[in-house]
């Protein structure tokens, strides 16, 4: 009997592809594309290896497990058997090529004639082909065991041979990183024609493209936007009229199919100029959360292929159900019946946003915290796998660019892991780029730490809205007067006063990690300095998460779709 062979496959960039997104719809488009490409690779492996005469008659794809849902398919693929690199790479390239060609052909068909009656002469096939050839890096490795195949794959990823797409002319108005796409992109010759003439052609093209997409019922591109080819693909794959007409792309879920909870008149408007007067309110703060399972690689190391497949199946089922666990509206809403959306949930990785649009009242940060306080015990543990989770939560001001919010989400998640894992890191991100952070173990949050706060007037609880300004001012005064001692006693005294003796006792007893419980301070740092800094961060972040009354800093516009 021949020795077993396992194949590991992945591709890049992933985080960079997702983060080059200005709008929520672009995030969805990025996530859909990544999931679609991974799903097509899995289908190709099944078609090649799964047969009665094959070495592996069962499903050859160990992970991600097959659950008949494309969205959320992880890009780390493990296969029973040898799935040759040329065949795998060709399947991947074909999937991406078909996606790009579908978008390009739709544009050329729908925007075929200029307003003056002359046909558009499209000379952009070569730039599109360059993006087909060079948008991704593909990695492939084999080994006698799943673990060795994955180790070889990671080693190959360290030696990258990236090929960038060069371009001339004006850049995209979204990212500024790549050339804007328009019919004469392939024949662009700077300084050989008046700039005003070229700008007029580009403006006319995007005006017509905006109208063509708007005719499908989804106004997702404004005339002022000038997108690069990858940005166009991200945007267009979320439109039924574009991907729906190609039967080969039938498994690609549209933005509409993914989001049942939006009001198209409010949430699908891409630009402030197109919003109705009653929707043109100052921006609202939004809550973004990103999470990842802890030490999943260590847990899976040495597991049998069947155990790996079962683990992947349970996590993918959990991710498919995650949108159903978002905070649910208790009253009839005009916009959403859930306070947020899940952008992706692939395996043990997930990213989501909590928000509420006009005319519904703004989502208060304390509402988001109340949902997060039950996340690990009531939502995460539903997959029934013995792994913990680290989450970064960012309460972001309305004018912070989306790419910066995503970067802070990733950094907050990393901070939760660096502090010892099995915890959540809260960040308050202000418009100017400044931020505050506080990291807390899940068990302490679930024990009611924030709900136990009692102000100087004796007000306590979530419904009574105690005044966090009292603790905030005490902290500020002590910091200004250098009132904190080297032993951390002053900080713990404040905990006793505002949170009670029982909570202070818990903090004293569980400062550091133990085999059976995650410590409040993790596993390192000088004790006195750490406890003082932790209490100061609790006061400052807690103050912003429990702001009282209506403050202009916490009023916002609907999130861009």
Coordinates of N, CA, C and O in Angstrom, one line a residue, residues 73-132:
X73 N -15.5 30.4 3.7 CA -14.5 29.3 3.4 C -13.1 29.8 3.7 O -12.6 30.7 3.1
X74 N -12.4 29.2 4.7 CA -11.0 29.6 5.0 C -10.1 29.4 3.8 O -10.3 28.5 3.0
X75 N -9.0 30.1 3.8 CA -8.0 30.0 2.7 C -6.9 29.1 3.0 O -6.0 29.0 2.2
X76 N -6.9 28.4 4.1 CA -6.0 27.3 4.5 C -6.6 26.0 4.2 O -7.6 25.6 4.8
X77 N -6.1 25.3 3.2 CA -6.8 24.1 2.7 C -5.9 22.9 2.9 O -4.7 22.9 2.5
X78 N -6.4 21.8 3.4 CA -5.7 20.6 3.7 C -6.4 19.4 3.0 O -7.6 19.2 3.2
X79 N -5.7 18.6 2.2 CA -6.3 17.6 1.3 C -5.6 16.3 1.6 O -4.4 16.2 1.7
X80 N -6.5 15.2 1.6 CA -5.9 13.9 1.6 C -5.5 13.5 0.2 O -6.3 13.6 -0.8
X81 N -4.3 13.1 0.0 CA -3.9 12.7 -1.3 C -3.0 13.8 -2.0 O -2.9 14.9 -1.4
X82 N -2.4 13.5 -3.1 CA -1.6 14.4 -3.8 C -2.4 15.2 -4.9 O -2.7 14.6 -5.9
X83 N -2.7 16.4 -4.6 CA -3.4 17.3 -5.5 C -2.3 18.1 -6.2 O -1.7 19.0 -5.6
X84 N -1.9 17.8 -7.4 CA -0.7 18.3 -8.0 C -0.8 19.9 -8.1 O -1.8 20.5 -8.3
X85 N 0.4 20.5 -8.0 CA 0.5 21.9 -8.0 C 0.0 22.5 -9.3 O -0.7 23.5 -9.3
X86 N 0.4 22.0 -10.5 CA -0.1 22.6 -11.7 C -1.6 22.6 -11.8 O -2.2 23.6 -12.2
X87 N -2.2 21.5 -11.4 CA -3.7 21.4 -11.5 C -4.4 22.4 -10.5 O -5.3 23.1 -10.8
X88 N -3.8 22.4 -9.3 CA -4.4 23.3 -8.3 C -4.2 24.8 -8.6 O -5.2 25.6 -8.5
X89 N -3.0 25.1 -9.1 CA -2.8 26.5 -9.5 C -3.7 26.9 -10.7 O -4.2 28.1 -10.7
X90 N -3.9 26.0 -11.6 CA -4.8 26.4 -12.7 C -6.2 26.5 -12.3 O -6.9 27.4 -12.8
X91 N -6.7 25.7 -11.4 CA -8.0 25.8 -10.9 C -8.2 27.2 -10.2 O -9.2 27.8 -10.3
X92 N -7.2 27.6 -9.4 CA -7.3 28.9 -8.7 C -7.3 30.0 -9.7 O -8.1 30.9 -9.6
X93 N -6.4 30.0 -10.6 CA -6.3 31.1 -11.6 C -7.6 31.1 -12.4 O -8.0 32.2 -12.8
X94 N -8.1 30.0 -12.8 CA -9.3 30.0 -13.6 C -10.5 30.6 -12.8 O -11.3 31.4 -13.4
X95 N -10.6 30.3 -11.5 CA -11.7 30.9 -10.7 C -11.5 32.4 -10.7 O -12.5 33.2 -10.9
X96 N -10.3 32.9 -10.5 CA -10.1 34.4 -10.4 C -10.3 35.0 -11.8 O -10.9 36.1 -11.9
X97 N -9.8 34.3 -12.8 CA -10.0 34.9 -14.2 C -11.5 35.0 -14.6 O -11.9 36.0 -15.1
X98 N -12.2 34.0 -14.2 CA -13.7 34.0 -14.6 C -14.4 35.1 -13.8 O -15.3 35.8 -14.4
X99 N -14.0 35.4 -12.6 CA -14.6 36.4 -11.8 C -14.2 37.8 -12.5 O -15.1 38.6 -12.6
X100 N -13.0 38.0 -12.8 CA -12.6 39.3 -13.4 C -13.3 39.5 -14.8 O -13.8 40.5 -15.1
X101 N -13.2 38.4 -15.6 CA -13.8 38.5 -16.9 C -15.3 38.8 -16.9 O -15.9 39.5 -17.7
X102 N -16.0 38.2 -15.9 CA -17.4 38.4 -15.8 C -17.7 39.9 -15.5 O -18.6 40.5 -16.1
X103 N -16.9 40.5 -14.6 CA -17.1 41.9 -14.3 C -16.8 42.8 -15.5 O -17.5 43.8 -15.8
X104 N -15.6 42.5 -16.1 CA -15.2 43.3 -17.3 C -16.2 43.2 -18.4 O -16.6 44.3 -19.0
X105 N -16.7 42.0 -18.7 CA -17.7 41.9 -19.8 C -19.0 42.5 -19.5 O -19.7 43.1 -20.4
X106 N -19.4 42.5 -18.2 CA -20.6 43.2 -17.9 C -20.5 44.7 -18.1 O -21.5 45.3 -18.6
X107 N -19.4 45.3 -17.7 CA -19.2 46.7 -17.9 C -19.2 47.0 -19.4 O -19.9 48.0 -19.8
X108 N -18.5 46.3 -20.2 CA -18.4 46.6 -21.6 C -19.7 46.4 -22.3 O -20.0 47.1 -23.3
X109 N -20.6 45.5 -21.8 CA -21.9 45.4 -22.4 C -22.9 46.4 -22.0 O -23.6 47.0 -22.8
X110 N -22.8 46.8 -20.7 CA -23.8 47.8 -20.2 C -23.4 49.2 -20.4 O -24.2 50.1 -20.5
X111 N -22.1 49.5 -20.6 CA -21.6 50.8 -20.9 C -20.9 50.7 -22.2 O -19.7 50.8 -22.3
X112 N -21.7 50.6 -23.3 CA -21.1 50.4 -24.6 C -21.1 51.6 -25.5 O -20.3 51.7 -26.4
X113 N -21.9 52.6 -25.1 CA -22.1 53.8 -26.0 C -21.9 55.1 -25.2 O -22.5 55.2 -24.1
X114 N -21.2 56.0 -25.7 CA -21.0 57.3 -25.0 C -22.3 58.2 -25.2 O -23.1 57.9 -26.1
X115 N -22.4 59.2 -24.4 CA -23.6 60.1 -24.5 C -23.8 60.7 -25.9 O -24.9 61.0 -26.3
X116 N -22.7 60.9 -26.6 CA -22.8 61.5 -27.9 C -23.1 60.5 -29.0 O -23.1 60.8 -30.2
X117 N -23.4 59.2 -28.6 CA -23.7 58.2 -29.6 C -22.6 57.4 -30.1 O -22.8 56.4 -30.8
X118 N -21.3 57.8 -29.9 CA -20.2 57.1 -30.3 C -19.9 55.9 -29.4 O -20.1 56.0 -28.2
X119 N -19.5 54.8 -29.9 CA -19.2 53.6 -29.1 C -18.0 53.8 -28.3 O -17.0 54.5 -28.7
X120 N -18.0 53.3 -27.1 CA -16.7 53.3 -26.3 C -15.7 52.3 -26.9 O -16.1 51.1 -27.1
X121 N -14.5 52.7 -27.1 CA -13.5 51.8 -27.6 C -12.7 51.4 -26.4 O -11.8 52.1 -25.8
X122 N -12.9 50.1 -26.0 CA -12.3 49.6 -24.8 C -10.9 49.1 -25.2 O -10.7 48.2 -26.0
X123 N -9.9 49.6 -24.5 CA -8.5 49.2 -24.7 C -7.9 48.9 -23.3 O -6.7 49.3 -23.0
X124 N -8.6 48.2 -22.5 CA -8.1 47.9 -21.2 C -8.0 46.4 -20.9 O -7.9 45.9 -19.8
X125 N -8.0 45.5 -22.0 CA -7.9 44.1 -21.8 C -6.6 43.7 -21.1 O -6.5 42.8 -20.3
X126 N -5.5 44.4 -21.6 CA -4.2 44.0 -21.0 C -4.1 44.3 -19.5 O -3.6 43.4 -18.7
X127 N -4.5 45.5 -19.0 CA -4.4 45.7 -17.6 C -5.3 44.7 -16.8 O -4.9 44.3 -15.7
X128 N -6.4 44.3 -17.3 CA -7.2 43.3 -16.6 C -6.5 42.0 -16.6 O -6.5 41.3 -15.6
X129 N -5.8 41.6 -17.7 CA -5.1 40.4 -17.7 C -3.9 40.4 -16.7 O -3.6 39.4 -16.1
X130 N -3.3 41.6 -16.6 CA -2.2 41.7 -15.6 C -2.7 41.4 -14.2 O -2.0 40.8 -13.4
X131 N -3.9 41.9 -13.9 CA -4.4 41.7 -12.6 C -4.8 40.2 -12.4 O -4.8 39.7 -11.3
X132 N -5.3 39.6 -13.5 CA -5.6 38.2 -13.5 C -4.3 37.4 -13.1 O -4.3 36.5 -12.3

